[in-house]
Amino acid sequence: MPNSTIRKLLCGVSVASLLILGIGSRANSANPNSGQAQSEKQTQQPTKSVAGTVAAIGSGGTSFTLQVTGGGSDKDTSGKNTLNFVVDNHTQVKGQVKQGTAVTVQYQAMENGQLLAVSIMAQA
């Protein structure tokens, strides 16, 4: 008889543990922060790509102007288009980028209308 009592006790503890784990995982899935991450993914803009030459680099390296030959926002006096980009801590820079460097920029339009450079790759 003592063996059956021990089995019942172990079985009861196992079932109780599973119930507690199930409740804990439901609480995590109802976490309001996880919903926030999903809404951020939904509002994230698609990434676009453009190639051109770096015309100017802003003070502190937090922005730069790219001169492109087609499809831009503002035409300068030479008839070429320019795009202004901002750079943040997550921007990936591949190669040495300075004024006059030919680059390919992958970017996203932000809600405030600015263009955020996701990656900048210097052309060889």
Tab-separated table of C-alpha atoms in Angstrom:
chain	number	residue	atom	x	y	z
A	1	MET	CA	0.000	0.000	0.000
A	2	PRO	CA	2.754	2.564	0.672
A	3	ASN	CA	3.905	2.236	-2.987
A	4	SER	CA	0.472	3.217	-4.342
A	5	THR	CA	0.351	6.234	-2.005
A	6	ILE	CA	3.771	7.394	-3.224
A	7	ARG	CA	2.678	6.921	-6.850
A	8	LYS	CA	-0.474	8.974	-6.253
A	9	LEU	CA	1.568	11.696	-4.582
A	10	LEU	CA	4.116	11.825	-7.428
A	11	CYS	CA	1.342	11.829	-10.029
A	12	GLY	CA	-0.447	14.670	-8.221
A	13	VAL	CA	2.760	16.734	-7.982
A	14	SER	CA	3.438	16.187	-11.682
A	15	VAL	CA	-0.059	17.303	-12.682
A	16	ALA	CA	0.170	20.354	-10.409
A	17	SER	CA	3.546	21.301	-11.939
A	18	LEU	CA	2.147	21.078	-15.457
A	19	LEU	CA	-0.796	23.277	-14.501
A	20	ILE	CA	1.509	25.891	-12.972
A	21	LEU	CA	3.752	25.882	-16.057
A	22	GLY	CA	0.722	26.234	-18.313
A	23	ILE	CA	-0.563	29.228	-16.363
A	24	GLY	CA	2.903	30.828	-16.429
A	25	SER	CA	3.249	30.454	-20.188
A	26	ARG	CA	-0.229	31.941	-20.719
A	27	ALA	CA	0.755	34.946	-18.610
A	28	ASN	CA	3.868	35.463	-20.757
A	29	SER	CA	1.887	35.283	-23.991
A	30	ALA	CA	-0.527	37.893	-22.643
A	31	ASN	CA	2.402	40.208	-21.893
A	32	PRO	CA	1.583	43.689	-23.230
A	33	ASN	CA	5.190	44.143	-24.383
A	34	SER	CA	4.895	41.240	-26.831
A	35	GLY	CA	1.948	42.990	-28.486
A	36	GLN	CA	4.044	46.138	-28.724
A	37	ALA	CA	6.784	44.235	-30.564
A	38	GLN	CA	4.223	42.928	-33.047
A	39	SER	CA	2.829	46.424	-33.674
A	40	GLU	CA	6.374	47.725	-34.259
A	41	LYS	CA	6.912	45.033	-36.897
A	42	GLN	CA	3.655	45.978	-38.577
A	43	THR	CA	4.526	49.699	-38.694
A	44	GLN	CA	8.096	49.110	-39.884
A	45	GLN	CA	8.560	50.538	-43.341
A	46	PRO	CA	9.902	48.447	-46.245
A	47	THR	CA	13.589	48.775	-47.022
A	48	LYS	CA	14.534	50.457	-50.280
A	49	SER	CA	17.903	50.725	-51.996
A	50	VAL	CA	19.634	53.512	-53.913
A	51	ALA	CA	23.142	54.025	-55.292
A	52	GLY	CA	25.009	57.275	-55.644
A	53	THR	CA	27.912	59.386	-54.460
A	54	VAL	CA	28.242	60.880	-50.982
A	55	ALA	CA	27.947	64.642	-51.567
A	56	ALA	CA	28.291	65.766	-47.938
A	57	ILE	CA	28.518	64.334	-44.428
A	58	GLY	CA	26.763	66.146	-41.582
A	59	SER	CA	28.530	67.220	-38.416
A	60	GLY	CA	29.086	64.323	-36.056
A	61	GLY	CA	28.437	61.825	-38.853
A	62	THR	CA	24.737	61.559	-37.972
A	63	SER	CA	23.566	62.458	-41.469
A	64	PHE	CA	24.747	62.607	-45.053
A	65	THR	CA	23.613	63.732	-48.483
A	66	LEU	CA	23.672	61.316	-51.389
A	67	GLN	CA	23.821	62.475	-54.993
A	68	VAL	CA	21.957	60.095	-57.299
A	69	THR	CA	21.468	60.199	-61.055
A	70	GLY	CA	17.800	59.196	-61.052
A	71	GLY	CA	14.753	59.221	-58.780
A	72	GLY	CA	15.486	61.597	-55.946
A	73	SER	CA	13.833	64.382	-54.042
A	74	ASP	CA	15.699	67.649	-54.689
A	75	LYS	CA	17.577	68.641	-57.816
A	76	ASP	CA	20.770	70.564	-57.294
A	77	THR	CA	22.310	73.062	-59.731
A	78	SER	CA	24.010	70.310	-61.772
A	79	GLY	CA	20.639	68.648	-62.475
A	80	LYS	CA	21.367	65.617	-60.285
A	81	ASN	CA	19.045	64.506	-57.503
A	82	THR	CA	20.042	64.499	-53.849
A	83	LEU	CA	18.664	62.518	-50.932
A	84	ASN	CA	19.309	63.341	-47.283
A	85	PHE	CA	19.761	60.429	-44.888
A	86	VAL	CA	20.063	60.159	-41.124
A	87	VAL	CA	22.267	57.577	-39.427
A	88	ASP	CA	21.669	55.907	-36.049
A	89	ASN	CA	23.441	53.378	-33.806
A	90	HIS	CA	21.991	50.474	-35.813
A	91	THR	CA	23.204	51.660	-39.229
A	92	GLN	CA	25.737	49.212	-40.687
A	93	VAL	CA	28.641	50.772	-42.572
A	94	LYS	CA	30.703	48.515	-44.838
A	95	GLY	CA	33.914	49.973	-46.192
A	96	GLN	CA	35.374	53.459	-45.860
A	97	VAL	CA	32.741	56.102	-46.538
A	98	LYS	CA	33.674	59.752	-47.020
A	99	GLN	CA	32.674	62.617	-49.277
A	100	GLY	CA	32.976	61.537	-52.922
A	101	THR	CA	32.640	57.810	-52.182
A	102	ALA	CA	30.300	55.787	-54.409
A	103	VAL	CA	27.919	53.881	-52.130
A	104	THR	CA	24.782	51.783	-52.097
A	105	VAL	CA	22.369	52.719	-49.323
A	106	GLN	CA	19.532	50.586	-47.992
A	107	TYR	CA	17.074	52.815	-46.179
A	108	GLN	CA	13.627	53.144	-44.656
A	109	ALA	CA	11.309	56.130	-44.647
A	110	MET	CA	10.484	57.124	-41.069
A	111	GLU	CA	7.147	58.477	-39.885
A	112	ASN	CA	8.591	61.992	-39.604
A	113	GLY	CA	9.544	61.946	-43.304
A	114	GLN	CA	13.275	61.445	-42.800
A	115	LEU	CA	15.169	58.657	-44.538
A	116	LEU	CA	16.981	56.338	-42.121
A	117	ALA	CA	20.054	54.624	-43.561
A	118	VAL	CA	19.905	50.946	-42.545
A	119	SER	CA	23.170	50.034	-44.279
A	120	ILE	CA	25.775	51.912	-46.295
A	121	MET	CA	28.142	49.933	-48.502
A	122	ALA	CA	31.090	51.562	-50.217
A	123	GLN	CA	31.529	50.454	-53.853
A	124	ALA	CA	34.946	49.116	-54.860
